[in-house]
Each structure stands twice: as C-alpha cells, then as structure tokens.
PDB file of C-alpha atoms in Angstrom:
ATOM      1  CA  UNK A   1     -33.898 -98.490   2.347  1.00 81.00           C
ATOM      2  CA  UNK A   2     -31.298 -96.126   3.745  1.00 82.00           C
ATOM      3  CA  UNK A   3     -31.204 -98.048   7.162  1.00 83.00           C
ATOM      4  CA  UNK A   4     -30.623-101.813   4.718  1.00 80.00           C
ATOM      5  CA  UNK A   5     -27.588 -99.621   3.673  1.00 84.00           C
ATOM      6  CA  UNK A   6     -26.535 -98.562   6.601  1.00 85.00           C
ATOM      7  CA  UNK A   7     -26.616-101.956   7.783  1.00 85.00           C
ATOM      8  CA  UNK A   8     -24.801-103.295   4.627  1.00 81.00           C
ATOM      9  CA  UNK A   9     -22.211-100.663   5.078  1.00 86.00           C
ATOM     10  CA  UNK A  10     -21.516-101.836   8.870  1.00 81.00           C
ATOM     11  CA  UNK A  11     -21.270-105.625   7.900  1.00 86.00           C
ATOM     12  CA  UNK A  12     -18.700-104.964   5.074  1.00 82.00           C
ATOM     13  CA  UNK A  13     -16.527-102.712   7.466  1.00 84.00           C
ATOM     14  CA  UNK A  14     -16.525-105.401  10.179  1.00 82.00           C
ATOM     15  CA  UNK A  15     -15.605-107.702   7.402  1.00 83.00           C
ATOM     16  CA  UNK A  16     -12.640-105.518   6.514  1.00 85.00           C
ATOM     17  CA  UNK A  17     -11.159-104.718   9.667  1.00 90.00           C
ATOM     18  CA  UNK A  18     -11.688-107.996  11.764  1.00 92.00           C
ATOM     19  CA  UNK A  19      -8.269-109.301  10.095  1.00 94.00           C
ATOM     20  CA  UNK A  20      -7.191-106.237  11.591  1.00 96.00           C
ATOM     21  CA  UNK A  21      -8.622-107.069  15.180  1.00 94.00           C
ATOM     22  CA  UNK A  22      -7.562-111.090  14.912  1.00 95.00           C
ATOM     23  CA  UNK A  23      -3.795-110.306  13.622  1.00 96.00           C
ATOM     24  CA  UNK A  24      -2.343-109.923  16.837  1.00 97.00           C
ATOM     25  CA  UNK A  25      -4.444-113.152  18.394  1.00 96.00           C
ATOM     26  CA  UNK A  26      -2.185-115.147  15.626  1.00 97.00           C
ATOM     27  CA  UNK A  27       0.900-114.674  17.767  1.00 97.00           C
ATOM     28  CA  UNK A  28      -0.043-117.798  19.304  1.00 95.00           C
ATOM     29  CA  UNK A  29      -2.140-120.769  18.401  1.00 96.00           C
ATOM     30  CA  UNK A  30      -1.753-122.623  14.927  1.00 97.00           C
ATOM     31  CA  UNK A  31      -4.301-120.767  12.617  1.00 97.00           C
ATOM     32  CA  UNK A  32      -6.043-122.156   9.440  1.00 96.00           C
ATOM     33  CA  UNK A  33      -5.986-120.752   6.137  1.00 96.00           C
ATOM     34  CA  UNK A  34      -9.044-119.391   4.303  1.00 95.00           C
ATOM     35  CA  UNK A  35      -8.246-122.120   1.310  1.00 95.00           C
ATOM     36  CA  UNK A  36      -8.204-124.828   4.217  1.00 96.00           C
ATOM     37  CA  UNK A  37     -11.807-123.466   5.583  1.00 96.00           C
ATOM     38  CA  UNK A  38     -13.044-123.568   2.289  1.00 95.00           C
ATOM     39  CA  UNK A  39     -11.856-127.466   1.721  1.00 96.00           C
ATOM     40  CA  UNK A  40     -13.533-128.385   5.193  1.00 95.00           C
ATOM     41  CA  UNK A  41     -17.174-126.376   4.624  1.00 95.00           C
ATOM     42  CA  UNK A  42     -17.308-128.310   0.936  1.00 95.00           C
ATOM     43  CA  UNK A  43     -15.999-131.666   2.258  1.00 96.00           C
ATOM     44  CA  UNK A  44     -12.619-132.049   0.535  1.00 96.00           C
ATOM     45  CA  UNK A  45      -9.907-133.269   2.687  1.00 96.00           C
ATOM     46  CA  UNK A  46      -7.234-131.344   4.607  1.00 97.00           C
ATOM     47  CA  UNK A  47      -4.028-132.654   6.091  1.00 97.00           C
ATOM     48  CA  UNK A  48      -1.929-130.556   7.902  1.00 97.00           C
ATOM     49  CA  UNK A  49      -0.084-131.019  11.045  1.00 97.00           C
ATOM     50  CA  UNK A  50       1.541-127.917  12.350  1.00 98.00           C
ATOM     51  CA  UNK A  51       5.564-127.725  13.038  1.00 97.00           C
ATOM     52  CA  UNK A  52       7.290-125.293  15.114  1.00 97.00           C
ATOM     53  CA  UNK A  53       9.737-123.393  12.718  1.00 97.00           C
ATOM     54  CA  UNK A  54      12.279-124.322  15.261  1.00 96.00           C
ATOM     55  CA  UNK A  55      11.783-128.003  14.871  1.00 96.00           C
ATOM     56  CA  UNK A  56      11.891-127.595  11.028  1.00 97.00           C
ATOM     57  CA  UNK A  57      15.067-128.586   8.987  1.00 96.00           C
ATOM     58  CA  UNK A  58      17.500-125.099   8.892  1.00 95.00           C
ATOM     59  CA  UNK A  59      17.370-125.258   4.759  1.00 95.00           C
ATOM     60  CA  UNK A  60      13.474-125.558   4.716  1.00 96.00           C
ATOM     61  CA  UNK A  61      13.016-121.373   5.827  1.00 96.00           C
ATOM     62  CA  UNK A  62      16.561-120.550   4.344  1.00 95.00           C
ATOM     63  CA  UNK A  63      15.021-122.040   0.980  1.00 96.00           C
ATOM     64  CA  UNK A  64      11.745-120.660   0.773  1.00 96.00           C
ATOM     65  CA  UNK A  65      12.711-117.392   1.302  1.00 96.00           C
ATOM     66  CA  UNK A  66      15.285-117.378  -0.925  1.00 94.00           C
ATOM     67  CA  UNK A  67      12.600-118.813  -3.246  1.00 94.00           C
ATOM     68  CA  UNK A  68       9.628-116.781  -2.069  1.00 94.00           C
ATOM     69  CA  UNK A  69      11.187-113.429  -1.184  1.00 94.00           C
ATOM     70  CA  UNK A  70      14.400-112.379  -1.350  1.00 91.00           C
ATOM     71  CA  UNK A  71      14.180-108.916   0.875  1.00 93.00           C
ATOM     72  CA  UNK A  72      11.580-110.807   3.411  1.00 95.00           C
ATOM     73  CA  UNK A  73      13.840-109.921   6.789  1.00 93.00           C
ATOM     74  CA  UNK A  74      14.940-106.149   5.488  1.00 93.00           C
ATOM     75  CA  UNK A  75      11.226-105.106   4.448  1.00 93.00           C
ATOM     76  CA  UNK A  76       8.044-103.993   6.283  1.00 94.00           C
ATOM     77  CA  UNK A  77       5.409-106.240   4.932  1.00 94.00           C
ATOM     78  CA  UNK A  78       5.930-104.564   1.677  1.00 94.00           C
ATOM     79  CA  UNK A  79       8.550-104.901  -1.200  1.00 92.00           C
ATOM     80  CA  UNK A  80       8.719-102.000  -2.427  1.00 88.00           C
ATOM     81  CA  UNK A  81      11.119-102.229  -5.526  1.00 85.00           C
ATOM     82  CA  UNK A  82       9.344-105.576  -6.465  1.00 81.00           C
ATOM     83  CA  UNK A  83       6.063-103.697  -6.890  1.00 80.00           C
ATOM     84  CA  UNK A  84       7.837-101.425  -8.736  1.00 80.00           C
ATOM     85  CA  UNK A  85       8.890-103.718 -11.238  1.00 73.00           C
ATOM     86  CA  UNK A  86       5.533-105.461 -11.415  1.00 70.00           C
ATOM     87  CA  UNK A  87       4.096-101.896 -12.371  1.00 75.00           C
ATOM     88  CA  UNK A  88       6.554-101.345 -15.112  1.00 68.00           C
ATOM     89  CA  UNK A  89       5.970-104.610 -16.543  1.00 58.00           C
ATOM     90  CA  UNK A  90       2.428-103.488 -17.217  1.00 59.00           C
ATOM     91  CA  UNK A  91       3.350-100.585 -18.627  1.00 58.00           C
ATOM     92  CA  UNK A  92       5.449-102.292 -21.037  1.00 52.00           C
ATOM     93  CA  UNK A  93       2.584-104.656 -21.619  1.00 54.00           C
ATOM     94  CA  UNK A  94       4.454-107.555 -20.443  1.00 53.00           C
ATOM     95  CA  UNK A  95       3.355-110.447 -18.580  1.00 46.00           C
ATOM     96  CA  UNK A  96       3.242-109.293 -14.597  1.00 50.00           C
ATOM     97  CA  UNK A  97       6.168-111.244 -12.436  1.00 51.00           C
ATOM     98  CA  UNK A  98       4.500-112.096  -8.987  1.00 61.00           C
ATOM     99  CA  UNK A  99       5.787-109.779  -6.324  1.00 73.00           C
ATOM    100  CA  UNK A 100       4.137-110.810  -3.496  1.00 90.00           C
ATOM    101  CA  UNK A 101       5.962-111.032  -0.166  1.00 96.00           C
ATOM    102  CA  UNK A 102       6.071-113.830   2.236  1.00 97.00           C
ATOM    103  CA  UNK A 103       3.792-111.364   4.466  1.00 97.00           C
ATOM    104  CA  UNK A 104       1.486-110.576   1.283  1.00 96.00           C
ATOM    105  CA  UNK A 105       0.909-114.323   1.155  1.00 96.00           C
ATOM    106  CA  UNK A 106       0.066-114.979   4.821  1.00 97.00           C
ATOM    107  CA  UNK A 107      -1.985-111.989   4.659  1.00 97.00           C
ATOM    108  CA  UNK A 108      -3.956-113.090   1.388  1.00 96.00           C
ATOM    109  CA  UNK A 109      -3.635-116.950   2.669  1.00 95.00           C
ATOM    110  CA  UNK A 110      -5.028-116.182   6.405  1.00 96.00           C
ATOM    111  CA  UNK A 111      -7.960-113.761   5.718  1.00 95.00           C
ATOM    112  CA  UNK A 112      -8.437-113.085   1.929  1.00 93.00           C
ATOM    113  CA  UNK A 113      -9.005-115.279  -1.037  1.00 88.00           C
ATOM    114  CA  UNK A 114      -6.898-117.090  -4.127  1.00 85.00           C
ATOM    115  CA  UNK A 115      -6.500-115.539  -7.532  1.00 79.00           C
ATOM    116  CA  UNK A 116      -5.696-112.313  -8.778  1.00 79.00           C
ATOM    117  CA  UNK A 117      -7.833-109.143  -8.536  1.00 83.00           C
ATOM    118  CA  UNK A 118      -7.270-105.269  -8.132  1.00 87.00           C
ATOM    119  CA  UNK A 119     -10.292-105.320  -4.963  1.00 89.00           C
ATOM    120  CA  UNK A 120      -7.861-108.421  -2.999  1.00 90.00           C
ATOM    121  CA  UNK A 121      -4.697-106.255  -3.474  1.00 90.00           C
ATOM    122  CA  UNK A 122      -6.338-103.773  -2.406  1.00 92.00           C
ATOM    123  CA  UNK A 123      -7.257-105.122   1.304  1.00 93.00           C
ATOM    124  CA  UNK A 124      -3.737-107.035   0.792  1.00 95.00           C
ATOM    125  CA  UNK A 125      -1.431-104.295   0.895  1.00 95.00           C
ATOM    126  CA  UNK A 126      -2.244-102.434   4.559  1.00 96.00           C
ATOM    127  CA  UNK A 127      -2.614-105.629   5.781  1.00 97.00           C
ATOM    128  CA  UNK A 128       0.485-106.476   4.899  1.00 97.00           C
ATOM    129  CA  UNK A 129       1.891-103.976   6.630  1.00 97.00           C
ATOM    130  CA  UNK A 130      -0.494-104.018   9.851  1.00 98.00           C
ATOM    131  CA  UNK A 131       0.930-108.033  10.123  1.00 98.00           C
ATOM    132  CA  UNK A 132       4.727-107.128   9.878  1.00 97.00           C
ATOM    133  CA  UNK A 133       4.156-104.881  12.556  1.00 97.00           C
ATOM    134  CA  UNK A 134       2.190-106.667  15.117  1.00 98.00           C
ATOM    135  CA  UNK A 135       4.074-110.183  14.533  1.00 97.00           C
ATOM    136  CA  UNK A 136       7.943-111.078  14.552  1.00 96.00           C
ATOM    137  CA  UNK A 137       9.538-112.106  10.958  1.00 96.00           C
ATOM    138  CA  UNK A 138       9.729-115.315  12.807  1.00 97.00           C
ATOM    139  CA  UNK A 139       6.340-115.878  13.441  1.00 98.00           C
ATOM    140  CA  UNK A 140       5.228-114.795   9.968  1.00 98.00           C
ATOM    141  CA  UNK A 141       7.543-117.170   8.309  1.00 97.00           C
ATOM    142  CA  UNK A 142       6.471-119.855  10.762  1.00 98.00           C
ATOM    143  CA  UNK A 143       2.835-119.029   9.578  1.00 98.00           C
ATOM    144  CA  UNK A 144       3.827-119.419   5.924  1.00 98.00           C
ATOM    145  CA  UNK A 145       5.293-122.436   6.166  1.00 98.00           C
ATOM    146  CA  UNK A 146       2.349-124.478   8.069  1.00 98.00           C
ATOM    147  CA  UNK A 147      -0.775-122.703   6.081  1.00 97.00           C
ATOM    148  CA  UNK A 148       1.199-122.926   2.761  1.00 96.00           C
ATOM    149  CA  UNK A 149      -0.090-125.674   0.036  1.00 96.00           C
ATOM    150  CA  UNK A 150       2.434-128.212   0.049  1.00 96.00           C
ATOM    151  CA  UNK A 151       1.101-131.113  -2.200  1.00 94.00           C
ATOM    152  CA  UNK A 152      -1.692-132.316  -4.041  1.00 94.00           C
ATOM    153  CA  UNK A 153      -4.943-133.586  -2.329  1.00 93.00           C
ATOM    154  CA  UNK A 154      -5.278-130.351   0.339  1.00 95.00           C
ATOM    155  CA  UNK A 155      -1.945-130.971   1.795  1.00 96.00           C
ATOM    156  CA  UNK A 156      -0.894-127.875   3.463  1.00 97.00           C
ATOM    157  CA  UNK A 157       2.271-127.005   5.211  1.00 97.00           C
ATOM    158  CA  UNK A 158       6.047-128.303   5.756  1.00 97.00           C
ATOM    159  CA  UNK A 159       5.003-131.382   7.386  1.00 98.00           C
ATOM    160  CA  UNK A 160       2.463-132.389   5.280  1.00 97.00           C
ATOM    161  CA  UNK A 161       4.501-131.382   1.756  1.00 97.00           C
ATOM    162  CA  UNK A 162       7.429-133.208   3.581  1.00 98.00           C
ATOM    163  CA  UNK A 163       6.142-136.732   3.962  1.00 98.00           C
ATOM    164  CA  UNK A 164       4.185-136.542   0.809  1.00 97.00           C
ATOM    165  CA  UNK A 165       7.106-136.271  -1.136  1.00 97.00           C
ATOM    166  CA  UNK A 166       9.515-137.512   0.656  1.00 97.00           C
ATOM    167  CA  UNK A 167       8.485-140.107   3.531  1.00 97.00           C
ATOM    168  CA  UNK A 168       9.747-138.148   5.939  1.00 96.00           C
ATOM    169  CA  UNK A 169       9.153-135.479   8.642  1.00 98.00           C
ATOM    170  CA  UNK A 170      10.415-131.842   7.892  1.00 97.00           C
ATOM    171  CA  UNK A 171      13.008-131.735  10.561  1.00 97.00           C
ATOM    172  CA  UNK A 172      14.961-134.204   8.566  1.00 97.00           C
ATOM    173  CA  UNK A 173      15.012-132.499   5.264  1.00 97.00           C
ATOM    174  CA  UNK A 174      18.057-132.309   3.090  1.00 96.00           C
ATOM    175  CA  UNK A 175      18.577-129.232   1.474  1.00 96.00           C
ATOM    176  CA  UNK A 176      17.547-130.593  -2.155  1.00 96.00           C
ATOM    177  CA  UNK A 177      14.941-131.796  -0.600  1.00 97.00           C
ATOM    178  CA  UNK A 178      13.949-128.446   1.095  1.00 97.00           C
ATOM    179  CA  UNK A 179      14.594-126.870  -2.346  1.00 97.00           C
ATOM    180  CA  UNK A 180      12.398-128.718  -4.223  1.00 97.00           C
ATOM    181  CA  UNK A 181       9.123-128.203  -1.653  1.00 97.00           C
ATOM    182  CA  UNK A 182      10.310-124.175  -2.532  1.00 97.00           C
ATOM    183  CA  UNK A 183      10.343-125.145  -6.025  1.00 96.00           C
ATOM    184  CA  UNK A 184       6.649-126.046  -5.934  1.00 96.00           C
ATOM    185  CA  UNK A 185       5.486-123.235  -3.987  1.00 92.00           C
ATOM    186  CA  UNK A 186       3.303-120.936  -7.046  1.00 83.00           C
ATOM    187  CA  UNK A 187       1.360-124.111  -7.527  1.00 89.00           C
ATOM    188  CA  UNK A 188       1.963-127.603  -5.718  1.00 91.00           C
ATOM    189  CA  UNK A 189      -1.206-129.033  -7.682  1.00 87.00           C
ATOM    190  CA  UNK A 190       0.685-129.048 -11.378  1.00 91.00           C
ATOM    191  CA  UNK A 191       4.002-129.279 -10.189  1.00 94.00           C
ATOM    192  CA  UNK A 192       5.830-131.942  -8.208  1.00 94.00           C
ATOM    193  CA  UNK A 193       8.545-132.394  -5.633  1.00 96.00           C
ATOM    194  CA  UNK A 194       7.738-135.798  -5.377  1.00 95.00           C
ATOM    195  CA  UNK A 195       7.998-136.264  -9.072  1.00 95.00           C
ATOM    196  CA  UNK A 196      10.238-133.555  -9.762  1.00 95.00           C
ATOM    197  CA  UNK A 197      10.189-132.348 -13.517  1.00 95.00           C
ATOM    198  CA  UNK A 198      13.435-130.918 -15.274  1.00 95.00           C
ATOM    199  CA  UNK A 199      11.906-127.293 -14.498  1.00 94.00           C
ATOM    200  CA  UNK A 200      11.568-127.858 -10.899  1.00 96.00           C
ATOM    201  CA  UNK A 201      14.665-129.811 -10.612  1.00 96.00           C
ATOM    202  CA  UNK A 202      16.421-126.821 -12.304  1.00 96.00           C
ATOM    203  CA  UNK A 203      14.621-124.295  -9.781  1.00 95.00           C
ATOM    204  CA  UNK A 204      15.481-126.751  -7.121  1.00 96.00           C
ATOM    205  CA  UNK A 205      19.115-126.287  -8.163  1.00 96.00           C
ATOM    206  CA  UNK A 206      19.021-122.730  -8.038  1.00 96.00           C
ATOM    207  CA  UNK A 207      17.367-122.023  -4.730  1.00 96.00           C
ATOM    208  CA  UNK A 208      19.633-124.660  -3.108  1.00 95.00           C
ATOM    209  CA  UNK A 209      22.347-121.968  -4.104  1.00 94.00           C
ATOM    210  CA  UNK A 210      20.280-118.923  -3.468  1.00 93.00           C
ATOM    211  CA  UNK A 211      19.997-120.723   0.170  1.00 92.00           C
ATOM    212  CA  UNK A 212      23.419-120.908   1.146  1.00 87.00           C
ATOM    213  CA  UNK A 213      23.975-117.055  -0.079  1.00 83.00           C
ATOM    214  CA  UNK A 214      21.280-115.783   2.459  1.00 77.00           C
ATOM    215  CA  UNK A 215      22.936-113.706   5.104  1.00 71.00           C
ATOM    216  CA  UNK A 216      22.088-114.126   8.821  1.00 73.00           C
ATOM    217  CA  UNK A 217      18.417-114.650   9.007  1.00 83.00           C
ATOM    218  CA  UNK A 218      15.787-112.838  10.726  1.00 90.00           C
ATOM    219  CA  UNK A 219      14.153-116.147  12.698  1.00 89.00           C
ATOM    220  CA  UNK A 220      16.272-117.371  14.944  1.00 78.00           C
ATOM    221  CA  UNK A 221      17.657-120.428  13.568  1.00 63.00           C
ATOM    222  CA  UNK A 222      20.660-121.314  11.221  1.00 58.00           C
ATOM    223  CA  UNK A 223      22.757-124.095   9.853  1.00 51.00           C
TER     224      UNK A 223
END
C-alpha cells in the first residue's frame, strides 16, 4: 500500500512540474493548447494556423491587451492590484471580475484546464510567474494570440478568428476589426465578431480607444 502511494505521489509531482520543465522548450515551435488536445483525442475539429506576431495587423496585440490586460508589459506574470480587487469583491459578496493576465491565460490555456476552481489557480499562479520569466512579453503575447479561441467550431487563434469573421487574413485587420476579435475573447462560442451584437459592438468601440491610448508596447511592433 505505502509503495502504490509512493508511486501515486511521484506521478502527480511529475504532473505538476513538467509545465515547469517544457516552459522554456515553448520559446520556439508553435505549441497546442490543452482545449485543442482535448478537441483532437474526442474527434471535434480544430483549425488553427499559426501567425508570427510580427506578421499580425499592429491593432490586433495593441487591442487585446488593452482588452485582456491592461498592466500586461509592466507586470511579472502576475497582476497584483487586479487580484486584489477580485478578493475584495468576494468579500463584499459580489460577483468576482476576471483578473486573469494574458500570462495567467497562456499558462491555464497551455498546461491546465477551462473553468474556474481554487486547485487550477492554485498551479496557475507560480506558473504564471515561472513563464514571464523564462519567455519574452513578446513571445507570451504571440502564444496568446495563436492558442486563443477565436470563433465557433474549435477555431483557435488570430488567423483562424480572422477569416472566420472577416474573410480575411490577420495581417490585414482594421482596427474595428481587431477590436471586435478582443471583444469576443471571455467566450467566442456565445458571442460574435462576425455577427457582432450591440454589446460587443459597444466593447468593440471601447477597446478601439483603449488601443490607441496604450503607450509604447513591450513586443516589438507598433503602428
């Protein structure tokens, strides 16, 4: 009995630090989500052609982190004061605002699993942190935006999102247009850049603005 526990215990450690091990390794390469792994093992369908964020339209990164996360090239993985806030809406028993970071997502989106639980924010957190230090800002973003569900269907990523809703590639986004993919971001299934909806149009509107207010970004490219 004690050595099935043993055992146990060694297979759920390797479990929890081999995102640790194969962080680094997704420096390079164009990685798969868990979400998309899941879609292939059951049979659903997956499209998504990776895009080099340097071949994406400028507005398409400006937008989604002015949608996504604010703070994404001044924090460590982490925001900080965004967790904060989340805490004290609990405390005030109000409904929790996400405050997730871009990093929190590729961290939860490369190695962890959908849907809300203390146990995933748990492993989220330190990995968080472990992938802002061993990527660039650049290449974390880049990850985002190709592992990201874009549309309906299992469409994942920018170029996927892009020519689902718009017939196009995502190097020749407008900036609505790049504002309304952001706009669809907490749930592409239910709402629609293709079909936008007064609420996403109004988002749309506003992270168009929140866009062109972004200072100097952190990966390399600007309008």
């Amino acid at each position: 009995m004690r050595r099935v526990i043993r055992i146990a215990i060694v297979i759920v450690l390797a479990l929890v630090l081999l995102p640790y091990a194969l962080a680094p390794l997704y420096a390079l390469g164009h990685p798969v989500s868990t979400l998309m792994i899941g879609r292939y093992l059951t049979g659903r369908p997956v499209e998504r052609t990776w895009v080099d964020i340097d071949r994406m339209a400028p507005a398409l990164p400006r937008s989604v982190v002015a949608a996504e996360d604010a703070k994404f090239c001044s924090h460590r993985g982490i925001d900080w004061d965004a967790v904060q806030d989340v805490i004290e809406d609990v405390q005030d028993g109000e409904v929790a605002r996400g405050g997730s970071t871009i990093t929190q997502q590729v961290a939860k989106n490369l190695f962890l699993w959908p849907g809300r639980s203390v146990i995933r924010k748990a492993l989220e957190f330190p990995l968080a942190l472990w992938i802002d230090l061993v990527l660039s800002k650049k290449r974390i973003l880049e990850l985002y935006l190709n592992i990201a569900e874009l549309g309906p269907g299992g469409r994942f990523g920018a170029e996927a999102g892009a020519q689902y809703a718009f017939g196009r590639p995502a190097s020749a986004l407008s900036a609505r247009e790049a504002a309304l993919l952001a706009a669809i971001l907490p749930n592409p299934v239910t709402r629609s850049a293709r079909n936008p909806g007064p609420g996403v149009r109004r988002l749309a509107a506003t992270y168009m603005a929140r866009a062109r207010a972004v200072g100097p970004s952190c990966w390399g490219r600007d309008e």
